[in-house]
mmCIF file of C-alpha atoms in Angstrom:
data_model
loop_
_atom_site.group_PDB
_atom_site.id
_atom_site.type_symbol
_atom_site.label_atom_id
_atom_site.label_comp_id
_atom_site.label_asym_id
_atom_site.label_seq_id
_atom_site.Cartn_x
_atom_site.Cartn_y
_atom_site.Cartn_z
ATOM 1 C CA UNK Z 1 55.348 17.362 -37.440
ATOM 2 C CA UNK Z 2 52.761 19.855 -38.896
ATOM 3 C CA UNK Z 3 49.582 20.896 -37.260
ATOM 4 C CA UNK Z 4 46.337 19.623 -38.877
ATOM 5 C CA UNK Z 5 43.732 22.219 -40.141
ATOM 6 C CA UNK Z 6 40.687 22.430 -38.007
ATOM 7 C CA UNK Z 7 38.613 20.679 -40.662
ATOM 8 C CA UNK Z 8 41.071 17.885 -40.850
ATOM 9 C CA UNK Z 9 41.168 17.467 -37.057
ATOM 10 C CA UNK Z 10 37.365 17.216 -36.840
ATOM 11 C CA UNK Z 11 37.379 14.553 -39.699
ATOM 12 C CA UNK Z 12 40.091 12.636 -37.847
ATOM 13 C CA UNK Z 13 37.945 12.254 -34.715
ATOM 14 C CA UNK Z 14 35.084 11.129 -36.789
ATOM 15 C CA UNK Z 15 32.800 14.151 -35.845
ATOM 16 C CA UNK Z 16 32.660 17.227 -37.966
ATOM 17 C CA UNK Z 17 32.452 20.740 -36.523
ATOM 18 C CA UNK Z 18 29.127 21.399 -38.136
ATOM 19 C CA UNK Z 19 27.662 18.203 -36.591
ATOM 20 C CA UNK Z 20 28.899 19.259 -33.165
ATOM 21 C CA UNK Z 21 27.298 22.724 -33.523
ATOM 22 C CA UNK Z 22 24.004 20.937 -34.715
ATOM 23 C CA UNK Z 23 23.811 18.933 -31.610
ATOM 24 C CA UNK Z 24 24.729 21.875 -29.299
ATOM 25 C CA UNK Z 25 22.015 24.073 -30.708
ATOM 26 C CA UNK Z 26 18.993 21.783 -29.792
ATOM 27 C CA UNK Z 27 20.559 21.249 -26.289
ATOM 28 C CA UNK Z 28 20.878 24.997 -25.793
ATOM 29 C CA UNK Z 29 17.266 25.462 -26.944
ATOM 30 C CA UNK Z 30 15.978 22.773 -24.509
ATOM 31 C CA UNK Z 31 17.827 24.435 -21.616
ATOM 32 C CA UNK Z 32 16.310 27.803 -22.526
ATOM 33 C CA UNK Z 33 12.828 26.316 -22.775
ATOM 34 C CA UNK Z 34 13.317 24.565 -19.439
ATOM 35 C CA UNK Z 35 14.504 27.812 -17.782
ATOM 36 C CA UNK Z 36 11.437 29.561 -19.138
ATOM 37 C CA UNK Z 37 9.173 26.831 -17.822
ATOM 38 C CA UNK Z 38 10.622 27.146 -14.321
ATOM 39 C CA UNK Z 39 10.188 30.931 -14.485
ATOM 40 C CA UNK Z 40 6.491 30.527 -15.461
ATOM 41 C CA UNK Z 41 5.730 27.705 -13.069
ATOM 42 C CA UNK Z 42 7.934 28.431 -10.104
ATOM 43 C CA UNK Z 43 4.948 28.527 -7.596
ATOM 44 C CA UNK Z 44 4.080 25.010 -8.408
ATOM 45 C CA UNK Z 45 7.661 23.755 -7.675
ATOM 46 C CA UNK Z 46 7.700 25.746 -4.356
ATOM 47 C CA UNK Z 47 4.528 23.904 -3.302
ATOM 48 C CA UNK Z 48 6.169 20.627 -4.343
ATOM 49 C CA UNK Z 49 9.444 21.404 -2.572
ATOM 50 C CA UNK Z 50 8.289 20.225 1.045
ATOM 51 C CA UNK Z 51 7.046 16.951 -0.251
ATOM 52 C CA UNK Z 52 10.142 16.283 -2.379
ATOM 53 C CA UNK Z 53 12.322 17.064 0.623
ATOM 54 C CA UNK Z 54 10.270 14.715 2.790
ATOM 55 C CA UNK Z 55 10.596 11.904 0.226
ATOM 56 C CA UNK Z 56 14.403 12.513 0.088
ATOM 57 C CA UNK Z 57 14.947 12.563 3.825
ATOM 58 C CA UNK Z 58 12.527 9.865 4.959
ATOM 59 C CA UNK Z 59 12.228 7.414 1.969
ATOM 60 C CA UNK Z 60 15.372 7.664 -0.253
ATOM 61 C CA UNK Z 61 18.061 8.570 2.405
ATOM 62 C CA UNK Z 62 17.167 5.452 4.514
ATOM 63 C CA UNK Z 63 17.965 3.256 1.425
ATOM 64 C CA UNK Z 64 21.574 3.700 2.329
ATOM 65 C CA UNK Z 65 20.915 1.473 5.329
ATOM 66 C CA UNK Z 66 19.794 -1.459 3.223
ATOM 67 C CA UNK Z 67 23.389 -2.632 2.874
ATOM 68 C CA UNK Z 68 22.944 -3.779 6.514
ATOM 69 C CA UNK Z 69 21.174 -6.795 5.086
ATOM 70 C CA UNK Z 70 24.576 -7.808 3.476
ATOM 71 C CA UNK Z 71 26.757 -7.090 6.547
ATOM 72 C CA UNK Z 72 27.509 -8.461 9.969
ATOM 73 C CA UNK Z 73 26.105 -5.243 11.378
ATOM 74 C CA UNK Z 74 27.268 -3.930 14.816
ATOM 75 C CA UNK Z 75 25.914 -0.686 16.191
ATOM 76 C CA UNK Z 76 29.390 -0.072 17.661
ATOM 77 C CA UNK Z 77 31.162 -0.373 14.387
ATOM 78 C CA UNK Z 78 28.529 1.406 12.263
ATOM 79 C CA UNK Z 79 27.341 0.595 8.726
ATOM 80 C CA UNK Z 80 30.761 1.438 7.099
ATOM 81 C CA UNK Z 81 32.942 -0.563 9.371
ATOM 82 C CA UNK Z 82 30.784 -3.596 9.626
ATOM 83 C CA UNK Z 83 32.151 -6.629 7.562
ATOM 84 C CA UNK Z 84 30.325 -7.886 4.509
ATOM 85 C CA UNK Z 85 28.763 -11.363 4.648
ATOM 86 C CA UNK Z 86 26.832 -11.433 1.311
ATOM 87 C CA UNK Z 87 23.822 -13.472 1.196
ATOM 88 C CA UNK Z 88 24.347 -15.144 4.674
ATOM 89 C CA UNK Z 89 21.486 -13.525 6.307
ATOM 90 C CA UNK Z 90 19.029 -14.456 3.542
ATOM 91 C CA UNK Z 91 20.127 -18.078 3.747
ATOM 92 C CA UNK Z 92 19.455 -17.796 7.501
ATOM 93 C CA UNK Z 93 16.005 -16.471 6.799
ATOM 94 C CA UNK Z 94 15.065 -19.144 4.338
ATOM 95 C CA UNK Z 95 16.174 -21.782 6.816
ATOM 96 C CA UNK Z 96 14.252 -20.234 9.592
ATOM 97 C CA UNK Z 97 10.859 -21.906 10.189
ATOM 98 C CA UNK Z 98 9.498 -18.842 11.938
ATOM 99 C CA UNK Z 99 10.178 -16.600 9.041
ATOM 100 C CA UNK Z 100 8.644 -19.130 6.604
ATOM 101 C CA UNK Z 101 5.628 -19.181 8.845
ATOM 102 C CA UNK Z 102 5.438 -15.467 8.818
ATOM 103 C CA UNK Z 103 5.635 -15.417 4.975
ATOM 104 C CA UNK Z 104 2.721 -17.915 4.825
ATOM 105 C CA UNK Z 105 0.688 -15.956 7.274
ATOM 106 C CA UNK Z 106 1.234 -12.712 5.481
ATOM 107 C CA UNK Z 107 0.149 -14.145 2.194
ATOM 108 C CA UNK Z 108 -2.885 -15.722 3.595
ATOM 109 C CA UNK Z 109 -4.152 -12.697 5.617
ATOM 110 C CA UNK Z 110 -3.366 -10.325 2.706
ATOM 111 C CA UNK Z 111 -5.138 -12.542 0.241
ATOM 112 C CA UNK Z 112 -8.251 -12.892 2.420
ATOM 113 C CA UNK Z 113 -8.249 -9.185 3.108
ATOM 114 C CA UNK Z 114 -8.196 -8.470 -0.594
ATOM 115 C CA UNK Z 115 -10.912 -11.020 -1.423
ATOM 116 C CA UNK Z 116 -13.248 -9.962 1.451
ATOM 117 C CA UNK Z 117 -12.220 -6.357 2.070
ATOM 118 C CA UNK Z 118 -11.576 -4.922 -1.349
ATOM 119 C CA UNK Z 119 -15.165 -5.146 -2.699
ATOM 120 C CA UNK Z 120 -16.779 -3.775 0.493
ATOM 121 C CA UNK Z 121 -15.902 0.029 -0.274
ATOM 122 C CA UNK Z 122 -17.165 -0.401 -3.803
ATOM 123 C CA UNK Z 123 -20.464 -1.792 -2.463
ATOM 124 C CA UNK Z 124 -20.720 0.966 -0.003
ATOM 125 C CA UNK Z 125 -20.162 3.651 -2.593
ATOM 126 C CA UNK Z 126 -22.802 2.169 -4.800
ATOM 127 C CA UNK Z 127 -25.215 2.083 -1.876
ATOM 128 C CA UNK Z 128 -24.498 5.574 -0.865
ATOM 129 C CA UNK Z 129 -25.053 6.742 -4.455
ATOM 130 C CA UNK Z 130 -28.456 5.157 -4.606
ATOM 131 C CA UNK Z 131 -29.636 6.817 -1.391
ATOM 132 C CA UNK Z 132 -31.868 9.753 -2.468
ATOM 133 C CA UNK Z 133 -32.536 11.341 0.917
ATOM 134 C CA UNK Z 134 -29.544 13.652 1.372
ATOM 135 C CA UNK Z 135 -29.687 13.932 5.189
ATOM 136 C CA UNK Z 136 -29.933 10.116 5.669
ATOM 137 C CA UNK Z 137 -27.178 9.642 3.090
ATOM 138 C CA UNK Z 138 -24.738 12.042 4.934
ATOM 139 C CA UNK Z 139 -25.613 10.472 8.413
ATOM 140 C CA UNK Z 140 -24.862 6.977 6.988
ATOM 141 C CA UNK Z 141 -21.562 8.143 5.484
ATOM 142 C CA UNK Z 142 -20.538 9.842 8.771
ATOM 143 C CA UNK Z 143 -21.205 6.728 10.772
ATOM 144 C CA UNK Z 144 -19.119 4.406 8.479
ATOM 145 C CA UNK Z 145 -16.291 7.031 8.152
ATOM 146 C CA UNK Z 146 -15.755 7.442 11.852
ATOM 147 C CA UNK Z 147 -13.765 4.196 12.648
ATOM 148 C CA UNK Z 148 -11.044 5.331 10.249
ATOM 149 C CA UNK Z 149 -10.191 8.258 12.628
ATOM 150 C CA UNK Z 150 -10.021 6.034 15.815
ATOM 151 C CA UNK Z 151 -6.531 5.180 16.892
ATOM 152 C CA UNK Z 152 -5.318 1.698 16.283
ATOM 153 C CA UNK Z 153 -4.721 1.233 20.040
ATOM 154 C CA UNK Z 154 -8.346 2.089 20.703
ATOM 155 C CA UNK Z 155 -9.511 -0.238 17.884
ATOM 156 C CA UNK Z 156 -7.556 -3.078 19.572
ATOM 157 C CA UNK Z 157 -9.070 -2.150 23.030
ATOM 158 C CA UNK Z 158 -12.528 -2.311 21.462
ATOM 159 C CA UNK Z 159 -11.753 -5.764 19.807
ATOM 160 C CA UNK Z 160 -10.324 -7.121 23.074
ATOM 161 C CA UNK Z 161 -13.408 -5.942 25.162
ATOM 162 C CA UNK Z 162 -15.837 -7.178 22.517
ATOM 163 C CA UNK Z 163 -14.397 -10.680 22.464
ATOM 164 C CA UNK Z 164 -13.625 -10.910 26.155
ATOM 165 C CA UNK Z 165 -14.688 -14.327 27.671
ATOM 166 C CA UNK Z 166 -16.255 -12.552 30.721
ATOM 167 C CA UNK Z 167 -17.842 -9.351 29.725
ATOM 168 C CA UNK Z 168 -17.634 -9.149 26.025
ATOM 169 C CA UNK Z 169 -20.719 -8.664 23.917
ATOM 170 C CA UNK Z 170 -19.927 -11.564 21.598
ATOM 171 C CA UNK Z 171 -19.727 -14.031 24.397
ATOM 172 C CA UNK Z 172 -22.824 -12.453 26.010
ATOM 173 C CA UNK Z 173 -24.855 -13.109 22.816
ATOM 174 C CA UNK Z 174 -23.636 -16.647 22.363
ATOM 175 C CA UNK Z 175 -24.267 -17.193 26.040
ATOM 176 C CA UNK Z 176 -27.951 -16.396 25.476
ATOM 177 C CA UNK Z 177 -27.870 -19.252 22.964
ATOM 178 C CA UNK Z 178 -26.634 -21.649 25.691
ATOM 179 C CA UNK Z 179 -22.974 -21.786 24.350
ATOM 180 C CA UNK Z 180 -20.074 -21.789 26.687
ATOM 181 C CA UNK Z 181 -17.899 -18.581 26.416
ATOM 182 C CA UNK Z 182 -14.936 -18.728 24.207
ATOM 183 C CA UNK Z 183 -11.653 -16.828 24.611
ATOM 184 C CA UNK Z 184 -11.480 -15.960 20.874
ATOM 185 C CA UNK Z 185 -8.142 -14.029 21.012
ATOM 186 C CA UNK Z 186 -6.235 -17.137 22.262
ATOM 187 C CA UNK Z 187 -7.629 -19.438 19.543
ATOM 188 C CA UNK Z 188 -5.377 -19.458 16.461
ATOM 189 C CA UNK Z 189 -8.235 -20.350 14.158
ATOM 190 C CA UNK Z 190 -10.091 -17.237 15.214
ATOM 191 C CA UNK Z 191 -7.338 -14.640 14.831
ATOM 192 C CA UNK Z 192 -7.578 -14.100 11.061
ATOM 193 C CA UNK Z 193 -11.354 -13.649 10.984
ATOM 194 C CA UNK Z 194 -11.279 -11.184 13.849
ATOM 195 C CA UNK Z 195 -8.269 -9.101 12.349
ATOM 196 C CA UNK Z 196 -9.676 -9.079 8.855
ATOM 197 C CA UNK Z 197 -13.226 -8.176 10.090
ATOM 198 C CA UNK Z 198 -11.957 -5.439 12.328
ATOM 199 C CA UNK Z 199 -9.828 -4.000 9.512
ATOM 200 C CA UNK Z 200 -12.810 -4.026 7.186
ATOM 201 C CA UNK Z 201 -14.881 -2.174 9.825
ATOM 202 C CA UNK Z 202 -12.295 0.408 10.308
ATOM 203 C CA UNK Z 203 -11.280 1.178 6.758
ATOM 204 C CA UNK Z 204 -14.162 0.299 4.385
ATOM 205 C CA UNK Z 205 -16.138 3.453 4.879
ATOM 206 C CA UNK Z 206 -13.268 5.817 4.360
ATOM 207 C CA UNK Z 207 -12.030 3.877 1.359
ATOM 208 C CA UNK Z 208 -15.391 4.242 -0.340
ATOM 209 C CA UNK Z 209 -14.667 7.997 -0.761
ATOM 210 C CA UNK Z 210 -12.467 7.330 -3.731
ATOM 211 C CA UNK Z 211 -15.175 5.297 -5.504
ATOM 212 C CA UNK Z 212 -17.908 7.893 -4.662
ATOM 213 C CA UNK Z 213 -15.666 10.469 -6.319
ATOM 214 C CA UNK Z 214 -15.333 8.384 -9.317
ATOM 215 C CA UNK Z 215 -19.094 7.796 -9.432
ATOM 216 C CA UNK Z 216 -19.619 11.667 -9.115
ATOM 217 C CA UNK Z 217 -17.523 12.046 -12.317
ATOM 218 C CA UNK Z 218 -19.968 9.735 -14.373
ATOM 219 C CA UNK Z 219 -21.562 11.757 -17.233
ATOM 220 C CA UNK Z 220 -25.261 12.511 -16.051
ATOM 221 C CA UNK Z 221 -26.444 12.386 -19.686
ATOM 222 C CA UNK Z 222 -25.851 8.592 -19.605
ATOM 223 C CA UNK Z 223 -28.287 8.307 -16.695
ATOM 224 C CA UNK Z 224 -30.776 10.585 -18.465
ATOM 225 C CA UNK Z 225 -30.691 8.540 -21.712
ATOM 226 C CA UNK Z 226 -31.140 5.378 -19.645
ATOM 227 C CA UNK Z 227 -34.257 6.806 -17.866
ATOM 228 C CA UNK Z 228 -35.669 7.664 -21.275
ATOM 229 C CA UNK Z 229 -35.154 4.135 -22.394
ATOM 230 C CA UNK Z 230 -36.951 2.819 -19.323
ATOM 231 C CA UNK Z 231 -33.956 1.424 -17.401
ATOM 232 C CA UNK Z 232 -34.309 0.719 -13.657
ATOM 233 C CA UNK Z 233 -31.855 2.014 -10.957
ATOM 234 C CA UNK Z 234 -30.500 -1.487 -10.751
ATOM 235 C CA UNK Z 235 -29.938 -1.745 -14.480
ATOM 236 C CA UNK Z 236 -28.309 1.812 -14.535
ATOM 237 C CA UNK Z 237 -25.941 0.675 -11.627
ATOM 238 C CA UNK Z 238 -24.782 -2.383 -13.542
ATOM 239 C CA UNK Z 239 -24.671 -0.954 -17.096
ATOM 240 C CA UNK Z 240 -23.517 2.576 -16.468
ATOM 241 C CA UNK Z 241 -22.122 3.210 -12.962
ATOM 242 C CA UNK Z 242 -19.936 0.122 -12.483
ATOM 243 C CA UNK Z 243 -18.393 0.126 -16.107
ATOM 244 C CA UNK Z 244 -17.706 3.955 -15.753
ATOM 245 C CA UNK Z 245 -15.737 3.482 -12.446
ATOM 246 C CA UNK Z 246 -13.960 0.290 -13.553
ATOM 247 C CA UNK Z 247 -10.609 2.170 -14.411
ATOM 248 C CA UNK Z 248 -10.669 3.553 -10.787
ATOM 249 C CA UNK Z 249 -11.388 -0.101 -9.452
ATOM 250 C CA UNK Z 250 -8.544 -1.472 -11.468
ATOM 251 C CA UNK Z 251 -6.102 1.159 -10.363
ATOM 252 C CA UNK Z 252 -7.037 0.719 -6.567
ATOM 253 C CA UNK Z 253 -6.699 -3.044 -7.106
ATOM 254 C CA UNK Z 254 -3.185 -2.624 -8.555
ATOM 255 C CA UNK Z 255 -2.130 -0.557 -5.489
ATOM 256 C CA UNK Z 256 -3.828 -2.966 -3.156
ATOM 257 C CA UNK Z 257 -1.769 -5.922 -4.741
ATOM 258 C CA UNK Z 258 1.379 -3.916 -4.280
ATOM 259 C CA UNK Z 259 0.522 -3.651 -0.676
ATOM 260 C CA UNK Z 260 -0.102 -7.434 -0.212
ATOM 261 C CA UNK Z 261 3.022 -7.901 1.897
ATOM 262 C CA UNK Z 262 2.187 -4.865 4.128
ATOM 263 C CA UNK Z 263 -0.218 -6.174 6.699
ATOM 264 C CA UNK Z 264 -1.342 -3.772 9.423
ATOM 265 C CA UNK Z 265 1.048 -5.116 11.935
ATOM 266 C CA UNK Z 266 0.329 -2.501 14.484
ATOM 267 C CA UNK Z 267 -3.105 -4.056 15.193
ATOM 268 C CA UNK Z 268 -1.510 -7.553 15.031
ATOM 269 C CA UNK Z 269 1.157 -6.690 17.722
ATOM 270 C CA UNK Z 270 -1.594 -5.335 19.942
ATOM 271 C CA UNK Z 271 -3.862 -8.344 19.499
ATOM 272 C CA UNK Z 272 -1.562 -11.406 19.013
ATOM 273 C CA UNK Z 273 0.207 -13.496 21.697
ATOM 274 C CA UNK Z 274 2.450 -16.591 21.634
ATOM 275 C CA UNK Z 275 -0.627 -18.813 21.584
ATOM 276 C CA UNK Z 276 -1.723 -17.352 18.228
ATOM 277 C CA UNK Z 277 1.775 -16.993 16.469
ATOM 278 C CA UNK Z 278 0.790 -19.970 14.393
ATOM 279 C CA UNK Z 279 -1.754 -17.980 12.353
ATOM 280 C CA UNK Z 280 -0.934 -14.309 13.448
ATOM 281 C CA UNK Z 281 2.791 -13.897 13.108
ATOM 282 C CA UNK Z 282 3.485 -11.926 9.864
ATOM 283 C CA UNK Z 283 6.746 -10.626 8.231
ATOM 284 C CA UNK Z 284 6.558 -7.265 9.892
ATOM 285 C CA UNK Z 285 6.001 -8.683 13.443
ATOM 286 C CA UNK Z 286 8.878 -11.056 12.704
ATOM 287 C CA UNK Z 287 11.063 -7.977 11.798
ATOM 288 C CA UNK Z 288 9.924 -6.173 14.982
ATOM 289 C CA UNK Z 289 10.875 -9.159 17.097
ATOM 290 C CA UNK Z 290 14.198 -9.802 15.379
ATOM 291 C CA UNK Z 291 15.245 -6.218 15.104
ATOM 292 C CA UNK Z 292 13.895 -4.268 18.123
ATOM 293 C CA UNK Z 293 13.530 -6.997 20.628
ATOM 294 C CA UNK Z 294 16.393 -9.196 19.799
ATOM 295 C CA UNK Z 295 18.822 -6.592 18.360
ATOM 296 C CA UNK Z 296 19.478 -8.537 15.070
ATOM 297 C CA UNK Z 297 19.306 -5.534 12.916
ATOM 298 C CA UNK Z 298 20.987 -7.154 9.911
ATOM 299 C CA UNK Z 299 18.606 -10.156 9.896
ATOM 300 C CA UNK Z 300 15.674 -7.765 10.274
ATOM 301 C CA UNK Z 301 16.997 -5.743 7.481
ATOM 302 C CA UNK Z 302 17.279 -8.653 5.248
ATOM 303 C CA UNK Z 303 13.603 -9.615 6.023
ATOM 304 C CA UNK Z 304 12.524 -6.060 5.186
ATOM 305 C CA UNK Z 305 14.452 -6.034 1.923
ATOM 306 C CA UNK Z 306 12.867 -9.360 0.879
ATOM 307 C CA UNK Z 307 9.389 -7.986 1.725
ATOM 308 C CA UNK Z 308 10.079 -4.830 -0.352
ATOM 309 C CA UNK Z 309 11.371 -6.714 -3.327
ATOM 310 C CA UNK Z 310 8.292 -9.050 -3.400
ATOM 311 C CA UNK Z 311 5.966 -6.036 -3.080
ATOM 312 C CA UNK Z 312 7.804 -4.402 -6.073
ATOM 313 C CA UNK Z 313 7.377 -7.495 -8.165
ATOM 314 C CA UNK Z 314 3.748 -7.870 -7.359
ATOM 315 C CA UNK Z 315 2.923 -4.253 -8.374
ATOM 316 C CA UNK Z 316 4.981 -4.552 -11.558
ATOM 317 C CA UNK Z 317 3.252 -7.847 -12.441
ATOM 318 C CA UNK Z 318 -0.286 -6.475 -11.600
ATOM 319 C CA UNK Z 319 0.274 -3.329 -13.630
ATOM 320 C CA UNK Z 320 1.572 -5.336 -16.551
ATOM 321 C CA UNK Z 321 -1.296 -7.649 -16.511
ATOM 322 C CA UNK Z 322 -3.774 -4.831 -16.269
ATOM 323 C CA UNK Z 323 -2.197 -2.962 -19.129
ATOM 324 C CA UNK Z 324 -2.553 -6.056 -21.514
ATOM 325 C CA UNK Z 325 -6.054 -7.063 -20.371
ATOM 326 C CA UNK Z 326 -7.890 -3.752 -19.756
ATOM 327 C CA UNK Z 327 -5.533 -1.043 -21.050
ATOM 328 C CA UNK Z 328 -5.726 0.656 -17.635
ATOM 329 C CA UNK Z 329 -2.563 0.934 -15.642
ATOM 330 C CA UNK Z 330 -0.578 3.187 -13.158
ATOM 331 C CA UNK Z 331 2.033 3.926 -15.822
#
């Protein structure tokens, strides 16, 4: 058997030698350009390194544990040795009335927080922008920013004290009106308004910073032209300010929709009690009870995975709709 020439061997495999060299050359050039880029911009990547390491260690590495949701997990056997059970835990969840109640409460609380809480930072930013006295504006901003820096435990203590049936300021005021004191935190129908209201009070001021920054980026010549045309400040706000910051509003709305399933459960855990589980129990508190209190880590992992998948679908859907309707999106 005779050896084939090099040209014949290349044609026999369907790829000629010149074609192979032609593909290798652009690849080599791209690698050279990439190496040059790293040499020029290495300082940026050094600054990014701590954040990348943090993401890898605390966000991506824990994903390995998601398989617990599909196993009969035992802390003595470990993740690898625990037997697979497939979708059994998810079937258990969707047959569990407490989990279904938690999903319902999560959606309701998140939707109400979005409806009543999302516009408040926008209104605050617009109001701050209209205040002409610099000292008064800074004072107002400081007052509304402060609750964000208060610990959640202290916020819960303030809420409990304010709504106390004996010495709370709310019951004191309604007592002046001749109404009997009400223990609000034991009433299921009052838990959602209290929780949503305290959340707005704590975060609305700090969240307005993003919209204030967007307002600061509006071209001043637009306002100057409006003044020349005789527009009032109200008209400038509606015709210039709000349309100019609309991309920022849409982006923040997409992010907020992606976090619909992430209710601030720390405050809920501090405020709720068995009497208010009917309206206060959410997915994260259900996971807390099942995982940390009952030791059912596999069931809690399944609930957490379900929560993450729903959040992912929500943000993808919101981003797609926004891209089609307004041509503004996260990616």
